[in-house]
């Protein structure tokens, strides 16, 4: 049996020509990217391997008078029970676009230190991360996690001078030592491990003595809405953290802004700036388009994110049509003319606003457990 091959010549259309050139350009690009040996170097490098030096740009605006610093205030490394080296924590934070991280190793629980395997004391993880932070431009807060059973539970101490000093039997004494070092104390994951957000006598006493300064409303995927009211009641900072033990990507995936972030409204981008702002309770929490914080800061963020342009006006029906640009990475949910509207991140949404509506409620912005941020519609006119 013979096989006849038939050659067919197809007319090359304009579109195919364009495709052909695109393919050609792509192949030239990849050829050019191949490193070439030279007479003295048979081991050239792929120069484009520096693609790792790409950092996400998080669009969450500054607010009047303050920088909006994006922070993760709860992180572990191989120096307690995590699986990641401290410097990798900084690299992760840099590529995700964060400004600051806190290193908060368990003080009392160091399973990776069996038979003294870990080199260094309770400050070592911070030292390693700080050195990398200085190289990468990431602020690293020295900290530690006082890790006890309920009723006290876990508390992060930030801005420590020496985490070793907290390694004492009496948990209240450990807190006192941290306070004497000028630490800011966060009550961590109040719903852990029994899923009950309970304030015990121990916490009431510490709050009375002003030894707890903030509370972790979101810890990894766990959300503690019951605790939001305590922020107002006890003048606590609204905080959150990833509590990452492994790689962020394995816990939260590859999306932008993957982990819960604490926004700290600071006068300057420095450790001192963070400390001053946290003690002044200028913080908010953001995760998956949910914002939780004091009305004044959430309002300022909304105002700084949204810009409105008038499109048209129907005087007879008393309605105005507006284009709302959301120049942030947080999609805001609101209600216009009694209908839910999403002001999508980075996009323009056209709304038709009746004169009768004088307030805009933002249903992704919580100021207490059940209360949303409400803004007078007039703020749009000023933007
Ligand atoms: Zn932890």
Short mmCIF file of C-alpha atoms and ligand atoms in Angstrom, two decimals:
data_model
loop_
_atom_site.label_atom_id
_atom_site.label_comp_id
_atom_site.label_asym_id
_atom_site.label_seq_id
_atom_site.Cartn_x
_atom_site.Cartn_y
_atom_site.Cartn_z
CA UNK A 1 0.00 0.00 0.00
CA UNK A 2 1.35 3.35 -0.91
CA UNK A 3 0.74 6.49 1.02
CA UNK A 4 0.39 9.64 -0.95
CA UNK A 5 1.22 12.72 0.92
CA UNK A 6 -0.54 15.73 -0.33
CA UNK A 7 0.95 19.09 0.20
CA UNK A 8 -1.57 21.80 0.50
CA UNK A 9 -0.79 25.45 0.41
CA UNK A 10 -3.15 27.53 2.45
CA UNK A 11 -3.50 31.22 1.81
CA UNK A 12 -2.05 33.06 4.75
CA UNK A 13 -4.65 35.42 6.04
CA UNK A 14 -3.80 38.75 7.73
CA UNK A 15 -4.67 37.34 11.15
CA UNK A 16 -2.43 34.32 10.63
CA UNK A 17 0.41 36.61 9.63
CA UNK A 18 0.04 38.48 12.90
CA UNK A 19 -0.04 35.20 14.83
CA UNK A 20 3.05 34.00 12.96
CA UNK A 21 4.97 37.13 13.91
CA UNK A 22 3.81 36.91 17.52
CA UNK A 23 5.04 33.30 17.76
CA UNK A 24 8.31 34.34 16.08
CA UNK A 25 8.77 37.23 18.52
CA UNK A 26 8.07 34.93 21.49
CA UNK A 27 10.63 32.40 20.30
CA UNK A 28 13.21 35.13 19.70
CA UNK A 29 12.50 36.36 23.24
CA UNK A 30 13.07 32.95 24.78
CA UNK A 31 16.19 32.38 22.67
CA UNK A 32 17.55 35.73 23.80
CA UNK A 33 16.90 34.73 27.40
CA UNK A 34 19.23 31.74 27.10
CA UNK A 35 22.57 32.55 28.66
CA UNK A 36 25.58 32.00 26.40
CA UNK A 37 28.89 30.48 27.45
CA UNK A 38 31.93 32.68 26.86
CA UNK A 39 35.51 31.56 26.24
CA UNK A 40 36.26 31.92 29.96
CA UNK A 41 32.89 30.93 31.44
CA UNK A 42 31.12 27.70 30.58
CA UNK A 43 28.60 28.30 33.36
CA UNK A 44 26.54 31.35 32.46
CA UNK A 45 23.53 32.32 34.55
CA UNK A 46 19.92 32.86 33.61
CA UNK A 47 19.73 36.56 34.37
CA UNK A 48 15.94 36.51 34.39
CA UNK A 49 15.99 34.31 37.49
CA UNK A 50 15.68 37.62 39.33
CA UNK A 51 11.98 37.43 38.58
CA UNK A 52 11.67 36.60 42.29
CA UNK A 53 12.28 40.30 42.99
CA UNK A 54 8.69 41.17 42.30
CA UNK A 55 6.59 42.65 45.07
CA UNK A 56 2.82 43.07 45.11
CA UNK A 57 1.67 46.63 45.39
CA UNK A 58 -1.19 46.75 47.84
CA UNK A 59 -3.53 49.64 47.15
CA UNK A 60 -4.82 50.53 50.58
CA UNK A 61 -4.45 54.29 50.81
CA UNK A 62 -2.87 56.39 53.52
CA UNK A 63 -5.30 58.48 55.52
CA UNK A 64 -4.91 62.16 56.42
CA UNK A 65 -1.97 62.54 58.78
CA UNK A 66 -0.97 58.88 58.79
CA UNK A 67 0.67 56.21 56.69
CA UNK A 68 -1.32 52.98 56.39
CA UNK A 69 1.17 50.24 57.24
CA UNK A 70 0.19 46.67 56.34
CA UNK A 71 1.28 44.24 59.02
CA UNK A 72 1.12 40.62 60.13
CA UNK A 73 1.35 40.58 63.91
CA UNK A 74 1.37 36.84 64.55
CA UNK A 75 4.03 34.67 62.94
CA UNK A 76 5.99 31.58 63.91
CA UNK A 77 9.14 30.11 62.47
CA UNK A 78 11.25 27.02 62.93
CA UNK A 79 12.38 28.60 66.20
CA UNK A 80 9.25 27.41 68.02
CA UNK A 81 6.82 25.05 66.29
CA UNK A 82 6.86 26.43 62.74
CA UNK A 83 8.51 24.90 59.70
CA UNK A 84 9.87 28.06 58.06
CA UNK A 85 13.18 29.81 58.63
CA UNK A 86 12.80 33.35 60.07
CA UNK A 87 14.38 35.07 57.05
CA UNK A 88 11.82 33.39 54.75
CA UNK A 89 9.09 35.16 56.75
CA UNK A 90 10.58 38.46 55.65
CA UNK A 91 10.84 37.36 52.01
CA UNK A 92 7.20 36.28 52.03
CA UNK A 93 6.12 39.60 53.55
CA UNK A 94 8.16 41.55 51.02
CA UNK A 95 6.73 39.75 48.00
CA UNK A 96 3.18 40.16 49.32
CA UNK A 97 3.62 43.91 49.74
CA UNK A 98 3.54 44.07 53.54
CA UNK A 99 5.37 46.76 55.54
CA UNK A 100 5.92 44.94 58.81
CA UNK A 101 5.81 41.58 60.54
CA UNK A 102 6.15 40.53 64.15
CA UNK A 103 8.12 37.45 65.12
CA UNK A 104 6.09 35.84 67.89
CA UNK A 105 7.57 32.47 68.81
CA UNK A 106 6.01 30.48 71.63
CA UNK A 107 8.09 31.16 74.71
CA UNK A 108 7.25 27.92 76.50
CA UNK A 109 6.73 25.59 73.55
CA UNK A 110 9.71 24.85 71.34
CA UNK A 111 9.22 21.32 70.00
CA UNK A 112 11.90 21.90 67.36
CA UNK A 113 14.40 22.35 70.15
CA UNK A 114 14.47 18.72 71.27
CA UNK A 115 17.92 17.83 72.56
CA UNK A 116 18.93 21.48 72.17
CA UNK A 117 18.84 21.31 68.36
CA UNK A 118 18.07 25.02 67.95
CA UNK A 119 21.00 27.34 68.05
CA UNK A 120 20.31 30.52 69.90
CA UNK A 121 17.95 31.80 72.55
CA UNK A 122 14.42 33.19 72.44
CA UNK A 123 15.64 36.26 70.57
CA UNK A 124 17.40 34.37 67.80
CA UNK A 125 14.43 34.15 65.39
CA UNK A 126 14.02 37.91 65.68
CA UNK A 127 17.74 38.52 65.09
CA UNK A 128 17.67 36.44 61.89
CA UNK A 129 14.45 38.06 60.63
CA UNK A 130 15.63 41.57 61.57
CA UNK A 131 18.85 41.16 59.57
CA UNK A 132 16.81 40.08 56.54
CA UNK A 133 14.27 42.84 57.19
CA UNK A 134 17.05 45.43 57.10
CA UNK A 135 18.19 44.03 53.75
CA UNK A 136 14.69 43.91 52.27
CA UNK A 137 13.10 47.03 53.76
CA UNK A 138 10.61 45.17 55.95
CA UNK A 139 10.04 46.27 59.55
CA UNK A 140 10.44 43.40 62.00
CA UNK A 141 8.86 43.75 65.44
CA UNK A 142 10.58 41.80 68.23
CA UNK A 143 8.02 39.72 70.08
CA UNK A 144 7.09 36.51 71.79
CA UNK A 145 3.93 34.51 72.48
CA UNK A 146 3.19 33.77 76.12
CA UNK A 147 1.43 30.44 75.56
CA UNK A 148 -0.61 29.11 78.45
CA UNK A 149 -3.78 27.07 78.73
CA UNK A 150 -7.14 28.69 79.20
CA UNK A 151 -8.35 30.58 81.14
CA UNK A 152 -5.42 32.88 80.34
CA UNK A 153 -4.69 31.46 76.87
CA UNK A 154 -2.07 33.00 74.61
CA UNK A 155 -0.82 36.58 74.54
CA UNK A 156 1.65 38.19 72.17
CA UNK A 157 4.10 40.66 73.62
CA UNK A 158 5.46 43.12 71.03
CA UNK A 159 8.46 45.45 71.13
CA UNK A 160 10.30 43.26 73.64
CA UNK A 161 13.88 43.99 74.57
CA UNK A 162 14.64 40.43 75.70
CA UNK A 163 12.20 37.56 75.08
CA UNK A 164 14.28 35.23 77.31
CA UNK A 165 13.11 37.09 80.40
CA UNK A 166 9.53 35.95 79.76
CA UNK A 167 10.43 32.29 80.23
CA UNK A 168 9.15 32.02 83.79
CA UNK A 169 6.68 29.66 85.49
CA UNK A 170 4.12 32.27 86.55
CA UNK A 171 2.21 33.55 83.51
CA UNK A 172 1.16 36.81 85.18
CA UNK A 173 4.77 37.42 86.12
CA UNK A 174 5.75 36.89 82.46
CA UNK A 175 3.23 39.58 81.47
CA UNK A 176 4.60 41.94 84.12
CA UNK A 177 8.14 41.42 82.83
CA UNK A 178 6.97 42.19 79.29
CA UNK A 179 5.16 45.32 80.49
CA UNK A 180 8.32 46.47 82.28
CA UNK A 181 10.12 46.12 78.93
CA UNK A 182 7.58 48.52 77.44
CA UNK A 183 5.68 45.79 75.59
CA UNK A 184 2.33 46.11 73.88
CA UNK A 185 0.22 43.05 74.79
CA UNK A 186 -2.26 41.42 72.40
CA UNK A 187 -4.79 38.88 73.66
CA UNK A 188 -4.49 36.20 70.97
CA UNK A 189 -7.26 34.09 69.43
CA UNK A 190 -9.74 34.37 72.34
CA UNK A 191 -11.79 31.51 70.84
CA UNK A 192 -8.95 29.01 70.89
CA UNK A 193 -9.01 26.07 71.43
CA UNK A 194 -12.63 25.51 72.50
CA UNK A 195 -14.30 27.92 70.02
CA UNK A 196 -15.71 29.86 72.98
CA UNK A 197 -14.85 33.56 73.21
CA UNK A 198 -14.88 33.94 76.96
CA UNK A 199 -13.50 36.68 79.14
CA UNK A 200 -12.28 35.15 82.36
CA UNK A 201 -11.43 36.85 85.64
CA UNK A 202 -7.77 36.76 84.66
CA UNK A 203 -8.48 38.93 81.61
CA UNK A 204 -10.72 41.32 83.53
CA UNK A 205 -7.95 41.86 86.06
CA UNK A 206 -5.35 42.42 83.34
CA UNK A 207 -7.67 44.84 81.54
CA UNK A 208 -8.32 46.76 84.75
CA UNK A 209 -4.56 47.06 85.19
CA UNK A 210 -4.13 48.17 81.55
CA UNK A 211 -1.93 45.16 80.78
CA UNK A 212 -3.81 44.11 77.64
CA UNK A 213 -3.70 46.66 74.82
CA UNK A 214 -5.30 44.88 71.88
CA UNK A 215 -7.16 41.75 70.82
CA UNK A 216 -6.82 39.41 67.86
CA UNK A 217 -10.17 39.51 66.07
CA UNK A 218 -9.04 37.28 63.21
CA UNK A 219 -6.45 34.55 63.70
CA UNK A 220 -5.71 32.68 60.49
CA UNK A 221 -9.11 31.52 59.28
CA UNK A 222 -10.71 31.88 62.73
CA UNK A 223 -12.92 34.90 63.34
CA UNK A 224 -13.92 36.17 66.78
CA UNK A 225 -16.75 38.68 66.23
CA UNK A 226 -17.77 38.49 69.91
CA UNK A 227 -14.52 40.21 70.78
CA UNK A 228 -15.16 43.27 68.59
CA UNK A 229 -17.38 44.87 71.25
CA UNK A 230 -14.53 44.56 73.77
CA UNK A 231 -12.37 46.83 71.63
CA UNK A 232 -14.73 49.70 72.35
CA UNK A 233 -15.62 48.68 75.87
CA UNK A 234 -12.02 48.28 77.05
CA UNK A 235 -10.28 50.62 74.60
CA UNK A 236 -8.39 47.83 72.85
CA UNK A 237 -6.67 47.96 69.46
CA UNK A 238 -8.40 46.00 66.68
CA UNK A 239 -5.77 43.45 65.60
CA UNK A 240 -5.31 40.23 63.64
CA UNK A 241 -2.60 37.86 62.48
CA UNK A 242 -1.93 34.91 60.24
CA UNK A 243 -0.50 32.71 63.03
CA UNK A 244 1.38 31.06 60.17
CA UNK A 245 3.49 28.05 61.05
CA UNK A 246 4.16 26.77 57.51
CA UNK A 247 4.52 28.76 54.31
CA UNK A 248 1.88 31.45 53.77
CA UNK A 249 1.23 30.07 50.27
CA UNK A 250 0.36 26.61 51.58
CA UNK A 251 -2.08 28.05 54.11
CA UNK A 252 -3.60 30.91 52.12
CA UNK A 253 -2.90 30.21 48.42
CA UNK A 254 -1.44 32.51 45.80
CA UNK A 255 -4.04 35.28 45.64
CA UNK A 256 -3.00 38.87 46.33
CA UNK A 257 -3.42 39.98 49.96
CA UNK A 258 -3.79 36.35 51.00
CA UNK A 259 -3.52 36.67 54.77
CA UNK A 260 -5.35 38.69 57.41
CA UNK A 261 -3.60 42.05 57.80
CA UNK A 262 -3.56 44.57 60.59
CA UNK A 263 -3.53 48.10 59.24
CA UNK A 264 -1.55 50.40 61.50
CA UNK A 265 -2.02 54.13 60.93
CA UNK A 266 1.43 55.41 61.79
CA UNK A 267 3.10 58.81 61.74
CA UNK A 268 6.22 57.22 60.26
CA UNK A 269 7.32 53.93 58.75
CA UNK A 270 9.45 52.68 61.62
CA UNK A 271 9.27 50.40 64.65
CA UNK A 272 8.77 53.47 66.84
CA UNK A 273 6.05 54.64 64.48
CA UNK A 274 4.29 51.28 64.78
CA UNK A 275 4.61 51.25 68.55
CA UNK A 276 3.23 54.77 68.98
CA UNK A 277 0.30 54.03 66.67
CA UNK A 278 -0.58 50.71 68.31
CA UNK A 279 -0.54 52.18 71.81
CA UNK A 280 -2.72 55.02 70.43
CA UNK A 281 -5.13 52.31 69.09
CA UNK A 282 -4.82 53.57 65.51
CA UNK A 283 -5.38 50.16 63.90
CA UNK A 284 -7.90 48.22 61.82
CA UNK A 285 -8.22 44.68 60.52
CA UNK A 286 -8.70 43.61 56.91
CA UNK A 287 -9.31 40.15 55.48
CA UNK A 288 -11.20 39.15 52.33
CA UNK A 289 -12.74 42.63 51.89
CA UNK A 290 -13.93 42.65 55.49
CA UNK A 291 -12.72 45.69 57.42
CA UNK A 292 -13.07 45.96 61.19
CA UNK A 293 -12.00 49.00 63.14
CA UNK A 294 -12.96 52.30 64.74
CA UNK A 295 -15.40 54.35 62.66
CA UNK A 296 -13.00 57.28 62.31
CA UNK A 297 -10.26 55.17 60.65
CA UNK A 298 -12.58 53.05 58.49
CA UNK A 299 -14.33 56.25 57.41
CA UNK A 300 -11.00 57.83 56.51
CA UNK A 301 -10.03 54.73 54.51
CA UNK A 302 -13.32 54.72 52.61
CA UNK A 303 -12.95 58.41 51.89
CA UNK A 304 -9.38 58.01 50.69
CA UNK A 305 -10.34 55.03 48.48
CA UNK A 306 -13.42 56.35 46.66
CA UNK A 307 -13.60 59.20 44.16
CA UNK A 308 -16.82 60.32 42.59
CA UNK A 309 -17.49 62.03 39.28
CA UNK A 310 -20.96 63.40 38.46
CA UNK A 311 -22.42 61.97 35.27
CA UNK A 312 -25.92 63.37 35.01
CA UNK A 313 -28.76 64.83 36.98
CA UNK A 314 -32.51 64.23 36.61
CA UNK A 315 -34.09 67.17 38.37
CA UNK A 316 -37.66 65.96 37.90
CA UNK A 317 -36.97 62.59 39.55
CA UNK A 318 -34.50 64.05 42.06
CA UNK A 319 -31.78 61.56 41.21
CA UNK A 320 -28.10 61.95 40.41
CA UNK A 321 -25.95 59.52 38.48
CA UNK A 322 -22.37 59.23 39.66
CA UNK A 323 -19.30 57.25 38.68
CA UNK A 324 -17.51 55.96 41.77
CA UNK A 325 -13.88 55.01 41.27
CA UNK A 326 -12.61 52.64 43.95
CA UNK A 327 -8.87 53.26 43.89
CA UNK A 328 -8.08 50.52 46.40
CA UNK A 329 -7.72 46.75 46.55
CA UNK A 330 -10.69 46.39 48.90
CA UNK A 331 -14.13 45.97 47.32
CA UNK A 332 -16.63 47.99 49.31
CA UNK A 333 -20.19 46.80 49.74
CA UNK A 334 -22.90 49.39 50.16
CA UNK A 335 -26.61 49.96 49.64
CA UNK A 336 -27.94 52.42 47.06
CA UNK A 337 -31.65 53.08 46.77
CA UNK A 338 -32.23 50.01 48.97
CA UNK A 339 -30.31 47.72 46.64
CA UNK A 340 -26.95 46.12 47.44
CA UNK A 341 -24.08 47.52 45.39
CA UNK A 342 -20.46 46.40 45.24
CA UNK A 343 -17.89 49.10 44.55
CA UNK A 344 -15.32 46.77 43.06
CA UNK A 345 -11.65 47.18 43.84
CA UNK A 346 -9.80 49.09 41.13
CA UNK A 347 -12.94 49.72 39.05
CA UNK A 348 -15.56 52.36 38.40
CA UNK A 349 -19.12 51.64 39.46
CA UNK A 350 -21.97 53.80 38.18
CA UNK A 351 -24.68 54.46 40.74
CA UNK A 352 -27.92 56.37 40.67
CA UNK A 353 -28.52 58.05 43.96
CA UNK A 354 -31.90 59.49 44.98
CA UNK A 355 -31.82 62.81 46.86
CA UNK A 356 -33.80 61.09 49.61
CA UNK A 357 -30.77 58.94 50.51
CA UNK A 358 -28.51 60.88 52.82
CA UNK A 359 -26.36 58.06 54.24
CA UNK A 360 -24.25 55.32 52.71
CA UNK A 361 -23.85 52.22 54.82
CA UNK A 362 -20.78 50.08 54.12
CA UNK A 363 -21.73 46.51 54.87
CA UNK A 364 -18.17 45.18 54.66
CA UNK A 365 -16.98 47.65 57.31
CA UNK A 366 -17.72 46.63 60.89
CA UNK A 367 -17.29 49.11 63.74
CA UNK A 368 -18.83 46.77 66.31
CA UNK A 369 -20.04 43.17 66.06
CA UNK A 370 -23.35 44.15 64.44
CA UNK A 371 -22.86 47.74 63.35
CA UNK A 372 -21.68 48.87 59.95
CA UNK A 373 -19.86 52.05 59.08
CA UNK A 374 -22.25 54.73 57.88
CA UNK A 375 -21.13 57.85 56.03
CA UNK A 376 -23.10 60.91 54.94
CA UNK A 377 -23.56 60.83 51.19
CA UNK A 378 -22.06 64.32 51.08
CA UNK A 379 -18.56 62.85 51.53
CA UNK A 380 -18.76 61.72 47.89
CA UNK A 381 -19.17 65.29 46.72
CA UNK A 382 -15.95 66.26 48.38
CA UNK A 383 -14.03 63.43 46.69
ZN1 LIG B 1 0.72 31.62 67.71
#
